[in-house]
PDB file of C-alpha atoms in Angstrom:
ATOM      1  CA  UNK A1346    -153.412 235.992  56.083  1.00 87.00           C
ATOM      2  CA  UNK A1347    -152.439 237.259  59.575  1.00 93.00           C
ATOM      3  CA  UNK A1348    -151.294 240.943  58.300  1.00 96.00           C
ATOM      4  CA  UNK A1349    -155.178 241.344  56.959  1.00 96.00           C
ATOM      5  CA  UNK A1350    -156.607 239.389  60.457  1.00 97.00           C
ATOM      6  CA  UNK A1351    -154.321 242.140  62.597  1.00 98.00           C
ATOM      7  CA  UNK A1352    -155.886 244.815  60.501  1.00 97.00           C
ATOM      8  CA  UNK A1353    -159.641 243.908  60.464  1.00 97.00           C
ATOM      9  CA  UNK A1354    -158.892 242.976  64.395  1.00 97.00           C
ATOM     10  CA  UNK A1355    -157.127 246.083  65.134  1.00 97.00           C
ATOM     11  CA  UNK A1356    -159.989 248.107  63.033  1.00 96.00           C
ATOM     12  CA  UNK A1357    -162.639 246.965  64.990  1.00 95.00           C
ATOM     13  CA  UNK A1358    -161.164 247.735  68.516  1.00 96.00           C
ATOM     14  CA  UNK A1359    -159.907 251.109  67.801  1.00 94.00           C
ATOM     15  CA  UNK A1360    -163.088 252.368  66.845  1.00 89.00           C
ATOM     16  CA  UNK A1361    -165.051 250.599  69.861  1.00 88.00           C
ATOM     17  CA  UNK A1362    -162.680 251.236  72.765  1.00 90.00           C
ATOM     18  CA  UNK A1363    -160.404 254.237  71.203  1.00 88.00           C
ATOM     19  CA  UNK A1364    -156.837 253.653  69.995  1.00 94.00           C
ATOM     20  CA  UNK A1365    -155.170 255.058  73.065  1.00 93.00           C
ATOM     21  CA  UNK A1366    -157.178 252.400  75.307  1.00 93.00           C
ATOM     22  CA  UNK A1367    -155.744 249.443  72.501  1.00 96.00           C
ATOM     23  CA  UNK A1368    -152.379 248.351  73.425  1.00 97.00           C
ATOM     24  CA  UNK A1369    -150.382 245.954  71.618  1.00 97.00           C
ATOM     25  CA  UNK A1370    -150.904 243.219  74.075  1.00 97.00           C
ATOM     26  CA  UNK A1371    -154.933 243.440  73.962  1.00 98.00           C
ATOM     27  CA  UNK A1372    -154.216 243.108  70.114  1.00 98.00           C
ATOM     28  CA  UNK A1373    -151.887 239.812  70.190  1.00 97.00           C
ATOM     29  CA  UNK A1374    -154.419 238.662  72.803  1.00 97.00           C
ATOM     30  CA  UNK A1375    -157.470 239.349  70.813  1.00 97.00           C
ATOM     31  CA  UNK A1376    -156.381 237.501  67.941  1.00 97.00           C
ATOM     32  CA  UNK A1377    -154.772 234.244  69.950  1.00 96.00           C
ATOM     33  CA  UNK A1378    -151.159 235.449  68.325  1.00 96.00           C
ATOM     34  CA  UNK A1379    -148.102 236.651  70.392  1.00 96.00           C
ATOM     35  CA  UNK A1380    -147.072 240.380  70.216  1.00 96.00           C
ATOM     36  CA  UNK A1381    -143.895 239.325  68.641  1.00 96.00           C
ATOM     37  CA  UNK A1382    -145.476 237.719  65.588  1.00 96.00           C
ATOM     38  CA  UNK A1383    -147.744 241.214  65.524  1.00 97.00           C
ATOM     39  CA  UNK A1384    -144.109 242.757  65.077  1.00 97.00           C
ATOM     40  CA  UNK A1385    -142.951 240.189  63.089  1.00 96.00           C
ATOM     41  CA  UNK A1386    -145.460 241.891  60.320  1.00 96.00           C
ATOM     42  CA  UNK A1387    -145.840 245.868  61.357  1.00 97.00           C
ATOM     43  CA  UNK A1388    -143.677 247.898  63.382  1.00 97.00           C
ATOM     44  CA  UNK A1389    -145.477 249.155  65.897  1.00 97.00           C
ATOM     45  CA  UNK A1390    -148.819 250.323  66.827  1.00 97.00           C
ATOM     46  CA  UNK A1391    -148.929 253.749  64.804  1.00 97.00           C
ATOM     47  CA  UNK A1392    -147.793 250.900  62.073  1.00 98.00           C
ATOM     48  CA  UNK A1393    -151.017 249.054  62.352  1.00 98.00           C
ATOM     49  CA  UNK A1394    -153.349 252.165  62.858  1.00 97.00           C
ATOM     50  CA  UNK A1395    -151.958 253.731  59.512  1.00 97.00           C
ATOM     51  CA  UNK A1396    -152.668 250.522  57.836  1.00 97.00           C
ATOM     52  CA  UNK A1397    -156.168 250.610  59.080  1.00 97.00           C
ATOM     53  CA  UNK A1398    -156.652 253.989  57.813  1.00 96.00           C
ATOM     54  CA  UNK A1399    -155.335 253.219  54.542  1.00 96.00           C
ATOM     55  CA  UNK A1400    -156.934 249.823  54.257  1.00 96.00           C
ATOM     56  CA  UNK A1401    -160.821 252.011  55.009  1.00 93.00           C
ATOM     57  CA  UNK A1402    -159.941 254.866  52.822  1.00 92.00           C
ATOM     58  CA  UNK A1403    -158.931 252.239  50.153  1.00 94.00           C
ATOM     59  CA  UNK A1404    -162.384 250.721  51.099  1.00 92.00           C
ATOM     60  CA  UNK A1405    -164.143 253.656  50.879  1.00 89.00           C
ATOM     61  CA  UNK A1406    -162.635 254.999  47.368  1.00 91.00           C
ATOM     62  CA  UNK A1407    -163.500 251.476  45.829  1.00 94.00           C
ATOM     63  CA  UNK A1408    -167.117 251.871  47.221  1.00 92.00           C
ATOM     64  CA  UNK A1409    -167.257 255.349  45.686  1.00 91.00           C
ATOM     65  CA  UNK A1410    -166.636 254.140  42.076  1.00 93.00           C
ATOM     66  CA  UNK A1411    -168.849 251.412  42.309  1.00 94.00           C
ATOM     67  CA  UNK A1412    -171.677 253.737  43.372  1.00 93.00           C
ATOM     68  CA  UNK A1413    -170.595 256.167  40.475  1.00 92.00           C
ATOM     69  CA  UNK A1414    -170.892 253.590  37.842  1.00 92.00           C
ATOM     70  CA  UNK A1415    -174.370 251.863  38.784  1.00 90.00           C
ATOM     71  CA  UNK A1416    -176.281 255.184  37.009  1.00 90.00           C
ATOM     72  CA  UNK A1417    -175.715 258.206  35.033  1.00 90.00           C
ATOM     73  CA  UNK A1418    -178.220 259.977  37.107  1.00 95.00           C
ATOM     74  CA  UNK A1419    -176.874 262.704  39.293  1.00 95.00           C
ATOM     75  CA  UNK A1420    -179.370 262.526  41.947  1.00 96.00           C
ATOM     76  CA  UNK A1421    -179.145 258.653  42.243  1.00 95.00           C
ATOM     77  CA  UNK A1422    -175.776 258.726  42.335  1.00 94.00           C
ATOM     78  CA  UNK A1423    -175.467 261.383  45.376  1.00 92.00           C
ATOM     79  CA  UNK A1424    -178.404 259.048  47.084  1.00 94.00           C
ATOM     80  CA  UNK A1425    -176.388 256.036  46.513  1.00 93.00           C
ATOM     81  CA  UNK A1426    -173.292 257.502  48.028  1.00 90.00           C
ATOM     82  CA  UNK A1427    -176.008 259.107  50.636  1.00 89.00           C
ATOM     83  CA  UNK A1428    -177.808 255.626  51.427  1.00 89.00           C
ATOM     84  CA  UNK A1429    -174.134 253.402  51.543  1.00 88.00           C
ATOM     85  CA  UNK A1430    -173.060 255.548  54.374  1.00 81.00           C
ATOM     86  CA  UNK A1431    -175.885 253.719  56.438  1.00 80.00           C
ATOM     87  CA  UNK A1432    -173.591 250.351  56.357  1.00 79.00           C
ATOM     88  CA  UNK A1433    -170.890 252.430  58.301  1.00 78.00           C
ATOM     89  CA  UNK A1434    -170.306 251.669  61.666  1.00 76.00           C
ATOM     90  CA  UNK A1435    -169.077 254.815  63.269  1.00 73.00           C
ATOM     91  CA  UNK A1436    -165.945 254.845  65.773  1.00 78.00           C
ATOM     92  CA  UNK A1437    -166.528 255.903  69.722  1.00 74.00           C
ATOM     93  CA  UNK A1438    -166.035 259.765  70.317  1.00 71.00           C
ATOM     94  CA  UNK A1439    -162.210 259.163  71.190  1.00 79.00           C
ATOM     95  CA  UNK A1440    -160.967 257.682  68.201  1.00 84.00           C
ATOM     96  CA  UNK A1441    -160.566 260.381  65.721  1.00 82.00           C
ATOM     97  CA  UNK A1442    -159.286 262.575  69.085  1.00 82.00           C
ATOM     98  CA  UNK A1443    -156.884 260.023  69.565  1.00 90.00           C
ATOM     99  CA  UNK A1444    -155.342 260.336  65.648  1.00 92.00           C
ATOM    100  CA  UNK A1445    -155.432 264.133  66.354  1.00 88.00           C
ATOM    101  CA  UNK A1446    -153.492 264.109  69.496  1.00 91.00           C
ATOM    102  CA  UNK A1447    -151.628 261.106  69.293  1.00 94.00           C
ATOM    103  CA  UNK A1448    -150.785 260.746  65.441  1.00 96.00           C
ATOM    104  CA  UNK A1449    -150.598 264.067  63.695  1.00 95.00           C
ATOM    105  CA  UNK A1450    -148.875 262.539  60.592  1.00 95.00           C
ATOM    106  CA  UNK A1451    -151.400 259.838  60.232  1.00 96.00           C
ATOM    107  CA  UNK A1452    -154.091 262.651  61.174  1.00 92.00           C
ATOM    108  CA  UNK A1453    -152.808 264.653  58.022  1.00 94.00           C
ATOM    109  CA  UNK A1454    -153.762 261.909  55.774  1.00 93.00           C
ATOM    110  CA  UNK A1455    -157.098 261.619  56.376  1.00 90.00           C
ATOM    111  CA  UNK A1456    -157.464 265.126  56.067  1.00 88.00           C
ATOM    112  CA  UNK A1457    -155.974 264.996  52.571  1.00 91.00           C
ATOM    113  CA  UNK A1458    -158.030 261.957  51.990  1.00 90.00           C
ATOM    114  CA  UNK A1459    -161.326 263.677  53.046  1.00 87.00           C
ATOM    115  CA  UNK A1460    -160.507 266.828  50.624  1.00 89.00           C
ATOM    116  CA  UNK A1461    -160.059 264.557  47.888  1.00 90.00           C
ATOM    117  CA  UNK A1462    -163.410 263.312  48.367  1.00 88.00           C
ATOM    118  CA  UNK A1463    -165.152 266.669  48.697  1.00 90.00           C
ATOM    119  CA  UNK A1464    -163.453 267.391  45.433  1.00 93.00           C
ATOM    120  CA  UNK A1465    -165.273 264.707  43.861  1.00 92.00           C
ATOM    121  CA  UNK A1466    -168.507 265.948  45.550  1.00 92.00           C
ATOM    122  CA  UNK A1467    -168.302 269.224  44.725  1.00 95.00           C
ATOM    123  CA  UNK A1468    -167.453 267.943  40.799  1.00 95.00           C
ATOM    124  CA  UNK A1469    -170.682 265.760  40.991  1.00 93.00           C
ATOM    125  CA  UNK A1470    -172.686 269.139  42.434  1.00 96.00           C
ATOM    126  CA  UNK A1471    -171.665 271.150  40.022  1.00 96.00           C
ATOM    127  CA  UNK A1472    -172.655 268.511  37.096  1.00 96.00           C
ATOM    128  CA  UNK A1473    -175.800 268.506  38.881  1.00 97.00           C
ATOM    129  CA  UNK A1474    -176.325 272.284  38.371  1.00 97.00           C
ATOM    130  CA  UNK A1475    -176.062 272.063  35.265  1.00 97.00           C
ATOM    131  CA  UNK A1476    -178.057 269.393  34.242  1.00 97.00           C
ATOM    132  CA  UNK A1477    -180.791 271.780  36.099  1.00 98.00           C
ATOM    133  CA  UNK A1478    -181.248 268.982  39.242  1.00 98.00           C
ATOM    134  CA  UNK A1479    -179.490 271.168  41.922  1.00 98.00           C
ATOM    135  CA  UNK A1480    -180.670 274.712  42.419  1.00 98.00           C
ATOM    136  CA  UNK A1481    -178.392 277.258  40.562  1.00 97.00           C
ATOM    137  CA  UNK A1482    -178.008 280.014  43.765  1.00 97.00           C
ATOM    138  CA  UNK A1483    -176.445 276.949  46.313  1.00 96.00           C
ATOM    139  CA  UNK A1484    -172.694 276.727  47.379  1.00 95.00           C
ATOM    140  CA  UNK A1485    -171.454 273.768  46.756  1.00 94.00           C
ATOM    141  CA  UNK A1486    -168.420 273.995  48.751  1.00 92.00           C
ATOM    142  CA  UNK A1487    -170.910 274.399  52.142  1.00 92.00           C
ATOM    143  CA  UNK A1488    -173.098 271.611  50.561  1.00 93.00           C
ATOM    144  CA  UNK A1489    -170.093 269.401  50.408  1.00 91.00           C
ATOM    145  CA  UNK A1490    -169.509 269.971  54.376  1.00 87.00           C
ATOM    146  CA  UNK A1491    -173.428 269.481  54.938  1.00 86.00           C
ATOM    147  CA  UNK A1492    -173.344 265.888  52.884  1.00 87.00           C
ATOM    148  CA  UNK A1493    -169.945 264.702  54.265  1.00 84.00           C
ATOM    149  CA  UNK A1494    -170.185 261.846  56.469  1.00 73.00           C
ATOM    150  CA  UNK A1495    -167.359 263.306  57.966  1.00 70.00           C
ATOM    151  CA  UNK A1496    -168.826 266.533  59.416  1.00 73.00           C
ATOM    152  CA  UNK A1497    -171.149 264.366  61.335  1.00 68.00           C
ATOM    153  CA  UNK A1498    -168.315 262.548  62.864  1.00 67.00           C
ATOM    154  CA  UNK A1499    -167.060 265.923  64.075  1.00 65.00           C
ATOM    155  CA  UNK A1500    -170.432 266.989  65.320  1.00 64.00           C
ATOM    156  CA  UNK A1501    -170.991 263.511  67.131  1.00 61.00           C
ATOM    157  CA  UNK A1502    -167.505 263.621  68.691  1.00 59.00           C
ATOM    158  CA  UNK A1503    -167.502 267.510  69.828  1.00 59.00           C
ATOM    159  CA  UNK A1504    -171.845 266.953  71.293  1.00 55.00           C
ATOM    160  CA  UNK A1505    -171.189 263.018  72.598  1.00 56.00           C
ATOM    161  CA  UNK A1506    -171.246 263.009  76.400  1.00 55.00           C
ATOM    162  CA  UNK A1507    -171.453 259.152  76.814  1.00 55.00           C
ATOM    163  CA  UNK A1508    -169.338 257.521  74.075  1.00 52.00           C
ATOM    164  CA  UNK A1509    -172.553 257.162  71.785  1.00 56.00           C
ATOM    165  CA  UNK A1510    -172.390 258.368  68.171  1.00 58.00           C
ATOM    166  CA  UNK A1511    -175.543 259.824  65.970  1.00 62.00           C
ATOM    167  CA  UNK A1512    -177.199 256.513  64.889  1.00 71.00           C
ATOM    168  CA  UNK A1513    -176.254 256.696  60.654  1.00 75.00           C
ATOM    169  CA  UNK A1514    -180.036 256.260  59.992  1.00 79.00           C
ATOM    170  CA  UNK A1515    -180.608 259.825  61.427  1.00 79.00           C
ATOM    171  CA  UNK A1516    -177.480 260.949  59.707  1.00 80.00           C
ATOM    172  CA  UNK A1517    -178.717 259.579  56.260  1.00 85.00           C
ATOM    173  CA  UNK A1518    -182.108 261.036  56.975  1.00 87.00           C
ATOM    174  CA  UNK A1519    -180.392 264.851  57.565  1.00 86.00           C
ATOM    175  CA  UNK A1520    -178.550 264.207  54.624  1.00 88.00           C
ATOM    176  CA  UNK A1521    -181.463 263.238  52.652  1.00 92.00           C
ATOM    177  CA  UNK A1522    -183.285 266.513  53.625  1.00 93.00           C
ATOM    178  CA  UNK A1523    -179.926 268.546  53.023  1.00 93.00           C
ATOM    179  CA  UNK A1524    -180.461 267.127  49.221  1.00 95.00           C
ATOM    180  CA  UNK A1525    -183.713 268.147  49.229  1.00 96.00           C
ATOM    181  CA  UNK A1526    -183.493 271.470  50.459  1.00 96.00           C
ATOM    182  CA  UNK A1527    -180.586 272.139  47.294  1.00 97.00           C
ATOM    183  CA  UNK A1528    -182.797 270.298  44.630  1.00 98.00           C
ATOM    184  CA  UNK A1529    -184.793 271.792  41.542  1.00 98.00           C
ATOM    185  CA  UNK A1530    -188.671 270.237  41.280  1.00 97.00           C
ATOM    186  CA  UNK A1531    -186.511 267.842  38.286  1.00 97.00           C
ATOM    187  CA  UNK A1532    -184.332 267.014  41.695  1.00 97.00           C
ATOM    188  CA  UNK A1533    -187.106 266.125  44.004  1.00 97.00           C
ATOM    189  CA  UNK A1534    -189.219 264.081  41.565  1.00 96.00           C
ATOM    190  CA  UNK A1535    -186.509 261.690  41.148  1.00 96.00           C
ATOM    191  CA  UNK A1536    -185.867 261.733  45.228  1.00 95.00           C
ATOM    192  CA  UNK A1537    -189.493 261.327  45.612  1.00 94.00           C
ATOM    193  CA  UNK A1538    -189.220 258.211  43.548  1.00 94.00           C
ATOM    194  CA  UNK A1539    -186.243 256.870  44.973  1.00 92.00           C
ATOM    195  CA  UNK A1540    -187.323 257.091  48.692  1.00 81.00           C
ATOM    196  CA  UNK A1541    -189.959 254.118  48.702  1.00 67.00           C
ATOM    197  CA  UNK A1542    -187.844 251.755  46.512  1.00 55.00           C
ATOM    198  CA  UNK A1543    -184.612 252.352  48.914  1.00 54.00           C
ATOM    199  CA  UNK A1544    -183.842 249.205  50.847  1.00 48.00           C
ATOM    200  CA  UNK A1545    -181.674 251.060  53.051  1.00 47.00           C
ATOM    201  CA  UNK A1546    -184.287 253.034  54.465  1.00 45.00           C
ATOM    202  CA  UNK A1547    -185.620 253.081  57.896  1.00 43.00           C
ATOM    203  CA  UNK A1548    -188.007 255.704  58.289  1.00 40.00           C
TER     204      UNK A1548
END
């Protein structure tokens, strides 16, 4: 279907060579189409970008309940999430500028998007206090922002000086350390055990 081809095309080079450097005619050209049948299915190119957005975040929620529903474990659950966001290819530096600049109303939903999601974090932290794997004294709204893939999109866009983002291995590694550093000895015996056996990985 061309709509989902202009999508999964469109995806790919705004996050390599930022949306502001994608016109409409690289698009049509990319994908051997003309820029009117591109029109002939979205309206214009803050058309297409929204329906990339929506299209990932849709992605990313489905991923998110799939992960939730392979254990009942806490711990597992967070190093699921923790080791899936190793398949994630981030964007260059300019592309979340870009929203922010260019597309404030488009920029808003992500936002709202991303709180959602911390909300379900901060749900799964706080069943993981009690359940005595996560250390009673922590903050679980600052744990949220230190396991949110997210935050390290920030940090890679405000620190990048050549267009490079933080490699998700190191990312996953931080975030496997953050856990860690909040877990109860229950916590860390199950990390300790999930660590060798994770095919994602790449010490």
């Amino acid at each position: 279907m061309l709509r989902k081809r202009v999508i999964q095309q469109a995806s790919i080079l705004f996050s390599r060579d930022g949306i502001k450097n994608v016109s409409m005619d690289d698009l049509a050209s990319s994908l051997r189409v003309s820029k009117r049948t591109i029109y002939q299915n979205f309206e214009n190119k803050e058309d297409v970008l929204k329906n990339c957005i929506l299209e990932a975040q849709e992605h990313r929620a489905k991923r998110y309940t799939e992960i939730i529903h392979r254990s009942d474990n806490i711990v597992i659950r967070f190093l699921d999430i923790l080791c899936d966001y190793k398949s994630i290819k981030l964007p260059r530096d300019t592309f979340l500028e870009d929203i922010h600049i260019f597309y404030p109303n488009i920029y808003q939903t992500i936002l709202s998007e991303s709180e959602k999601y911390r909300v379900r974090m901060k749900e799964l932290i706080r069943a993981g206090i009690e359940e005595g794997y996560f250390r009673s004294d922590i903050n679980p709204e600052e744990t949220v922002w230190m396991l949110d893939m997210g935050t390290y999109i920030r940090i890679s866009i405000a620190h990048s000086e050549n267009g490079t983002a933080i490699p998700t291995d190191l990312i996953y590694n931080m975030m496997v350390n953050i856990l860690r550093g909040i877990s109860t000895r229950k916590g860390l015996e199950i990390i300790d055990a999930y660590i060798p056996i994770s095919p994602n990985l790449n010490n």
